mmCIF file of C-alpha atoms in Angstrom:
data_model
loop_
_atom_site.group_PDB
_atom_site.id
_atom_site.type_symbol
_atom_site.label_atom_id
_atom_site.label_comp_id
_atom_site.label_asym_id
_atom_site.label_seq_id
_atom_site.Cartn_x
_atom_site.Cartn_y
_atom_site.Cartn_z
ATOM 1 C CA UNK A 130 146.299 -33.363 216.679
ATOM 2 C CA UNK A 131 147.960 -36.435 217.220
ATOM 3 C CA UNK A 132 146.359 -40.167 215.819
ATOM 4 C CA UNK A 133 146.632 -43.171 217.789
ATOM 5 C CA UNK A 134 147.850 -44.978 214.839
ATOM 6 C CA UNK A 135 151.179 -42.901 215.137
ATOM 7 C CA UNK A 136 152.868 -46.001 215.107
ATOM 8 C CA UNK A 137 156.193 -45.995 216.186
ATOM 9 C CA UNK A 138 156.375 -42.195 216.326
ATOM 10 C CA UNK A 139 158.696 -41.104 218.950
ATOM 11 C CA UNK A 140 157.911 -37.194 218.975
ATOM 12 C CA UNK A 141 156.014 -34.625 217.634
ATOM 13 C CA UNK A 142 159.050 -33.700 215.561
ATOM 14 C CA UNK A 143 161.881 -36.228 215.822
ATOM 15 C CA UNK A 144 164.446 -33.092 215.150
ATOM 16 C CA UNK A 145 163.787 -31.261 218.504
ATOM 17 C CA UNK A 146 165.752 -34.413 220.297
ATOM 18 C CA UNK A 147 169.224 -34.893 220.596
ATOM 19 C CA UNK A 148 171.950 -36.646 222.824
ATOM 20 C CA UNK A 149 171.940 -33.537 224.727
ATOM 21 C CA UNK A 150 168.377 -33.436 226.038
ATOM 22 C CA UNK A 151 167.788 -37.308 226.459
ATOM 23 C CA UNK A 152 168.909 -36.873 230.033
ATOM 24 C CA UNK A 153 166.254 -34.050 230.462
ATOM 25 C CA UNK A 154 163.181 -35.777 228.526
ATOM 26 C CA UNK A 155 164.136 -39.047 230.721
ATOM 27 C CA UNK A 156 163.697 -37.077 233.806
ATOM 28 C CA UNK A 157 160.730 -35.127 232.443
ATOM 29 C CA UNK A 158 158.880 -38.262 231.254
ATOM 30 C CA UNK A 159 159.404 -40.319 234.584
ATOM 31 C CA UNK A 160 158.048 -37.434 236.982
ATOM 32 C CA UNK A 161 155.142 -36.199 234.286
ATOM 33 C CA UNK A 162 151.608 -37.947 234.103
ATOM 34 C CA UNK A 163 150.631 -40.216 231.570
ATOM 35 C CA UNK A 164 147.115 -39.716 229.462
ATOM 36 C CA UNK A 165 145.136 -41.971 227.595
ATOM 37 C CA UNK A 166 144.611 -39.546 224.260
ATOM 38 C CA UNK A 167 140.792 -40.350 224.689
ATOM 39 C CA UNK A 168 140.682 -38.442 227.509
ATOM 40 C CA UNK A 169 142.799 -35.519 226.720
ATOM 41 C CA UNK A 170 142.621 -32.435 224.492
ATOM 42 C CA UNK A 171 145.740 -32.184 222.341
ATOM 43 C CA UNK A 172 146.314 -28.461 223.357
ATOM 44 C CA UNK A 173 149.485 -28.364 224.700
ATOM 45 C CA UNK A 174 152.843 -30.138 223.178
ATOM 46 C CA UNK A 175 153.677 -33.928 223.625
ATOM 47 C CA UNK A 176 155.771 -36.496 223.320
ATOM 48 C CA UNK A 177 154.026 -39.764 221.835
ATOM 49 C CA UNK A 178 154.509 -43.194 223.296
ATOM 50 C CA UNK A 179 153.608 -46.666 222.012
ATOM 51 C CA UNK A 180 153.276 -49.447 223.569
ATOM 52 C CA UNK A 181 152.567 -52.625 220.707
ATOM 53 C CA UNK A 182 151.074 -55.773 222.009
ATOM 54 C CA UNK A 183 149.948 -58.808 219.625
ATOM 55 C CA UNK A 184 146.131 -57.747 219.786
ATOM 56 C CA UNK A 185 147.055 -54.298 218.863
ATOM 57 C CA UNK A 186 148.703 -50.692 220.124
ATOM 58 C CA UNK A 187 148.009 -48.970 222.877
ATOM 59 C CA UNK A 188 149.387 -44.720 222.441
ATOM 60 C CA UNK A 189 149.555 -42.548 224.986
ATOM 61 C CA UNK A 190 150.470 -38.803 225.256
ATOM 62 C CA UNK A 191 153.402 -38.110 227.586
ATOM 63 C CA UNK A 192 152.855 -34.195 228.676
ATOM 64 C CA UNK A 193 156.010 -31.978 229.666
ATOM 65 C CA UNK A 194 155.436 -28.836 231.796
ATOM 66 C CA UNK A 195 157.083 -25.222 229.100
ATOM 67 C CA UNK A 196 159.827 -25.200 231.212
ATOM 68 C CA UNK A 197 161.085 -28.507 229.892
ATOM 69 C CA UNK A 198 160.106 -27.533 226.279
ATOM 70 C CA UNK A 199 162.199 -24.270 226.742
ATOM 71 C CA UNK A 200 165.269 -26.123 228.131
ATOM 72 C CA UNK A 201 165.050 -28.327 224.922
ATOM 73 C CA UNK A 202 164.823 -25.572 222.583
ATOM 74 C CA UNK A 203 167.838 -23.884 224.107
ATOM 75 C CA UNK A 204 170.259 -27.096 222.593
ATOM 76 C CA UNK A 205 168.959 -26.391 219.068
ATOM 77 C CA UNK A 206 170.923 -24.120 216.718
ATOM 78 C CA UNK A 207 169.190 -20.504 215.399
ATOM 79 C CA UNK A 208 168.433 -22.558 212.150
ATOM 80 C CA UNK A 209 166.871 -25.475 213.860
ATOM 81 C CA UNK A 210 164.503 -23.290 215.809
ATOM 82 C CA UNK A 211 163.537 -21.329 212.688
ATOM 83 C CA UNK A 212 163.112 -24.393 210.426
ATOM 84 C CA UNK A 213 162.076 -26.990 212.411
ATOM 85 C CA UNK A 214 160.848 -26.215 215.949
ATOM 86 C CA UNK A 215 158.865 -23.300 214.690
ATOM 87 C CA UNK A 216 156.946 -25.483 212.059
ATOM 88 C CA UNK A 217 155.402 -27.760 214.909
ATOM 89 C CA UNK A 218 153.303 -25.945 216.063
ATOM 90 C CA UNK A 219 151.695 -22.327 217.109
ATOM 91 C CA UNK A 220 153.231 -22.566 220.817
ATOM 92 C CA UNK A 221 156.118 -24.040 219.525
ATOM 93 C CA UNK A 222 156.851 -20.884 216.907
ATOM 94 C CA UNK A 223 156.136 -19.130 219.968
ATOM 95 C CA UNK A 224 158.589 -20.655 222.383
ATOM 96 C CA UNK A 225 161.270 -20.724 219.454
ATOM 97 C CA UNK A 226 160.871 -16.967 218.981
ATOM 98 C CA UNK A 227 161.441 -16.262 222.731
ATOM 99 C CA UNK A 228 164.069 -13.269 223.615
ATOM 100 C CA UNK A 229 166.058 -15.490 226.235
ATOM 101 C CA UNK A 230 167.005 -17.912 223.307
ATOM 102 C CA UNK A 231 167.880 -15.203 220.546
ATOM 103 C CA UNK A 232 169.400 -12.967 223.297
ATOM 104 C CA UNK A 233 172.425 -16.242 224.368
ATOM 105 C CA UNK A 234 172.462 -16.664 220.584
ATOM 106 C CA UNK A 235 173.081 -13.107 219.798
ATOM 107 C CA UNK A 236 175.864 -12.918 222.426
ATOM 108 C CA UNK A 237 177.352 -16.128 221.327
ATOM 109 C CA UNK A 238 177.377 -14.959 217.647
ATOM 110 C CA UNK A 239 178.824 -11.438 217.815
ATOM 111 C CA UNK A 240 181.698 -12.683 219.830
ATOM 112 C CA UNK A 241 184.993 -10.749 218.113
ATOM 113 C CA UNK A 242 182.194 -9.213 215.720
ATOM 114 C CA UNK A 243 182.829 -5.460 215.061
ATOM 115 C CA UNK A 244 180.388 -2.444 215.053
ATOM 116 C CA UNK A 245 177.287 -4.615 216.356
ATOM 117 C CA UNK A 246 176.196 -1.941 218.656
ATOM 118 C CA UNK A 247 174.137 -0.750 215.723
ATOM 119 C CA UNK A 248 171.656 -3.875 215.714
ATOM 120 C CA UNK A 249 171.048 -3.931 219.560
ATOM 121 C CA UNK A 250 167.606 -2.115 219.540
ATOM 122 C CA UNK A 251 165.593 -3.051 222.053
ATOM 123 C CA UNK A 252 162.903 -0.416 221.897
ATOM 124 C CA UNK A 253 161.797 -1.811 218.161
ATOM 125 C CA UNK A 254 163.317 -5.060 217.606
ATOM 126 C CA UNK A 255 163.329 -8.712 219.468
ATOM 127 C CA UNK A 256 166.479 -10.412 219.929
ATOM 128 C CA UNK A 257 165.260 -12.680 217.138
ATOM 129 C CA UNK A 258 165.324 -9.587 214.384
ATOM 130 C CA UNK A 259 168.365 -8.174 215.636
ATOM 131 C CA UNK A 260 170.149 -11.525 214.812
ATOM 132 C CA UNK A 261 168.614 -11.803 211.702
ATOM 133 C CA UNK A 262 169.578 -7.924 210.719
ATOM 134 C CA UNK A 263 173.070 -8.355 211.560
ATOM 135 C CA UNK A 264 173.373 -11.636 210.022
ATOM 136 C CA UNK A 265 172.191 -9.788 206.422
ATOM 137 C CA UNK A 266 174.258 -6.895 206.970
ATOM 138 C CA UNK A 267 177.404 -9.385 207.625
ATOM 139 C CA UNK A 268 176.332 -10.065 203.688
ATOM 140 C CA UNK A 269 177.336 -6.873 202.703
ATOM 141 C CA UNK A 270 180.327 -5.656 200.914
ATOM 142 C CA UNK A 271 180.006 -1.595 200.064
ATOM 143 C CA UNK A 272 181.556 0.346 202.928
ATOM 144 C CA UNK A 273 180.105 3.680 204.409
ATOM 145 C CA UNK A 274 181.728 6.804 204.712
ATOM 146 C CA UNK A 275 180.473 6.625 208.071
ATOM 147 C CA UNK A 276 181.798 3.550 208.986
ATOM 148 C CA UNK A 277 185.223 4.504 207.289
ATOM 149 C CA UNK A 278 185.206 7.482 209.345
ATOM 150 C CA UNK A 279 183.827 5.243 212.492
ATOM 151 C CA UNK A 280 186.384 2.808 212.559
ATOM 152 C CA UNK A 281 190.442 3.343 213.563
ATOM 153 C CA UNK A 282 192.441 1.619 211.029
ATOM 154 C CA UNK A 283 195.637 -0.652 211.984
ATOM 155 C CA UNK A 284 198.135 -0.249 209.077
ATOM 156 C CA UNK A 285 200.187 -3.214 207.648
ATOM 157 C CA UNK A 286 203.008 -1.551 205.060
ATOM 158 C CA UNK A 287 205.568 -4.003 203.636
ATOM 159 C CA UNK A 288 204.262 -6.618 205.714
ATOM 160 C CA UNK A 289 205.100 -5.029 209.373
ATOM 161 C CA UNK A 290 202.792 -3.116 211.290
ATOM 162 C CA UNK A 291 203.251 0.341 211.614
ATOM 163 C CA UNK A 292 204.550 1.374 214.890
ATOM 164 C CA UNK A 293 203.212 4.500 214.457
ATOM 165 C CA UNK A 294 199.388 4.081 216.195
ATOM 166 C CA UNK A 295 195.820 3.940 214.301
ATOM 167 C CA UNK A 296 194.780 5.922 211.434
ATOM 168 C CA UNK A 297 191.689 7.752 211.519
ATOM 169 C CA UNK A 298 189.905 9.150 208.575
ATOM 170 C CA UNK A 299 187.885 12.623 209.516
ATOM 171 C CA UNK A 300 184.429 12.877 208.535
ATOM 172 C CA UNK A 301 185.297 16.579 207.107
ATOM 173 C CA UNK A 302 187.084 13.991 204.338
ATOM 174 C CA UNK A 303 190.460 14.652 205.593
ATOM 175 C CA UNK A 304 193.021 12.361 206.270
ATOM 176 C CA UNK A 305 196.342 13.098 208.683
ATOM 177 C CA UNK A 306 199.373 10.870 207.525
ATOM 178 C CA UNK A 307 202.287 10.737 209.848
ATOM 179 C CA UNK A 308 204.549 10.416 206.660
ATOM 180 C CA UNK A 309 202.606 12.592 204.341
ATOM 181 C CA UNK A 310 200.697 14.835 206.396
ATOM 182 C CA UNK A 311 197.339 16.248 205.789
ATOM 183 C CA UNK A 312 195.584 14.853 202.665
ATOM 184 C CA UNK A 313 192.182 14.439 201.643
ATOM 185 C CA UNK A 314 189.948 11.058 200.932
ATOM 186 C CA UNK A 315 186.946 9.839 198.967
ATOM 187 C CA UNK A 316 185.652 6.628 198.705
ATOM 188 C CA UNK A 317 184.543 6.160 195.671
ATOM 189 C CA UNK A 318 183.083 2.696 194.280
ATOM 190 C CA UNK A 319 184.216 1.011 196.832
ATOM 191 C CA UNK A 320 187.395 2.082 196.443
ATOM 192 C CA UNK A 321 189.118 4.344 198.721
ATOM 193 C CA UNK A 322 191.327 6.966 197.369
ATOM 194 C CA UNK A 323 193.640 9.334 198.958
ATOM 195 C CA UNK A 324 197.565 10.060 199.125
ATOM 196 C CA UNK A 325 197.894 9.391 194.579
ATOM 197 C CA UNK A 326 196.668 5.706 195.378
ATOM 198 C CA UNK A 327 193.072 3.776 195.375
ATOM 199 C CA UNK A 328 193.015 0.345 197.466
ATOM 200 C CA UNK A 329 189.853 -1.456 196.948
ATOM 201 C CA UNK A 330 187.401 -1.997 200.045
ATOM 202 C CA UNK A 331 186.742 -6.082 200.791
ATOM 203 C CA UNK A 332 184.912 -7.320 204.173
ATOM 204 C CA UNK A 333 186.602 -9.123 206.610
ATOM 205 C CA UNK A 334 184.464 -12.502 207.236
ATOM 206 C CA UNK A 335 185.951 -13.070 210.737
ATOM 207 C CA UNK A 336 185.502 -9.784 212.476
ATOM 208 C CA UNK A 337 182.571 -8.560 210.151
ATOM 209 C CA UNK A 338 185.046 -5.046 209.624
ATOM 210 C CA UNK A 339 186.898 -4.187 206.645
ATOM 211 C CA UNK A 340 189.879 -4.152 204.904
ATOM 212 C CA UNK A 341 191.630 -2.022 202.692
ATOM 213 C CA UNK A 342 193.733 -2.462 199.883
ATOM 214 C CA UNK A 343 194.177 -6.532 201.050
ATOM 215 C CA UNK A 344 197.029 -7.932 199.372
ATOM 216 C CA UNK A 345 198.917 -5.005 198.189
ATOM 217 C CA UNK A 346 201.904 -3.405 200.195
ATOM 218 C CA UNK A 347 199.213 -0.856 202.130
ATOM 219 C CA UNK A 348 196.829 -2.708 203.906
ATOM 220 C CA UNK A 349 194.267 -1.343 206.858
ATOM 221 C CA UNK A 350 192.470 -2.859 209.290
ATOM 222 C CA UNK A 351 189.796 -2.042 210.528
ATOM 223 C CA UNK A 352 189.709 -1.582 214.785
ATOM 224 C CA UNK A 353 186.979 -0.780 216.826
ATOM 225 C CA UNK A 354 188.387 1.141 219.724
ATOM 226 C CA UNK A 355 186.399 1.063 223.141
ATOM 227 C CA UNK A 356 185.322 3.704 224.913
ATOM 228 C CA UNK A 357 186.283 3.981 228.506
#
């Protein structure tokens, strides 16, 4: 609940406001009806307004229709709607939690991302988890054997690329070289070893992949190949 001695308050949370929506709250505030607070219950967001005059203030509550509210939360960044918009209010953690905001920010994120099938679960998770799942498991630096066996891997040797297509490692823990033939593999403390050599296993910030053996004269790559 909001107190007419807000002052010189300009919003419920000066944070959910930028250049971008001024344009938008303008509009919103000319067309929308103005309330004295006396007469109002404060159940639905507001913007407050004051209006100071030498024997005193006079606030009023400025009331925006959701749909404005949901075009301003779609300017704020994923933290901004978990650490501030959420925090106003209970229809404000709800609006801020809505699919059709996670779901552009999802997209937006996992742009050039690799493997991010995996977290797109609608039948369990919201938008709003699946972003937060992937964006832990970008933390993580241990490989699988499944995802070393998932993955084709582009090979750098010498500093050219091979000219020779992807590598694939078999799940039967096989692997077929076109120099060396047919050898096997284990991946063992994050290491990979197969061939007489072990390269060591790092994750690749950009593409949330892998690479192998980085900075040695064998590197891999890590490529997700799409299906047609």
């Amino acid at each position: 609940r909001f107190s007419q001695e807000s002052g010189d308050d300009v919003m419920a949370h000066p944070k959910c406001i930028n250049g971008a929506t001024e344009a938008a709250i303008t509009d919103a505030k000319e067309n929308s009806t103005v309330l004295n607070t006396t007469e109002v219950e404060h159940s639905m967001p507001s913007i407050i307004t004051s209006n100071t005059h030498s024997r005193g203030k006079n606030t009023t509550l400025v009331f925006f229709p959701e749909e404005i509210w949901s075009d301003v939360l779609s300017f704020l960044t994923p933290n901004e709607l978990c650490s501030t918009a959420s925090l106003i209010n209970k229809e404000f953690d709800g609006w801020s939690c809505r699919d059709a905001l996670w779901e552009v920010h999802s997209v937006n994120r996992w742009k050039g991302k690799q493997n991010i099938d995996k977290f797109v679960n609608k039948k369990t998770l919201s938008w709003k988890k699946c972003y937060a799942w992937a964006e832990r498991d970008a933390l993580r630096n241990t490989m699988t054997t499944d995802e070393l066996c998932y993955f084709s891997w582009k090979l750098l040797y010498n500093g050219r690329w091979s000219r020779l297509g992807l590598r694939k490692f078999r799940p039967d823990g096989y692997y077929e070289s076109p120099y060396a033939g047919t050898c096997e593999w284990a991946l063992l403390n994050n290491k990979l070893c197969f061939m007489g050599i072990s390269l060591y296993v790092e994750r690749d910030p950009e593409t949330w992949g892998w690479v192998i053996g980085n900075q040695t004269s064998t590197v891999y790559f890590s490529v997700e190949e799409t299906l047609s």
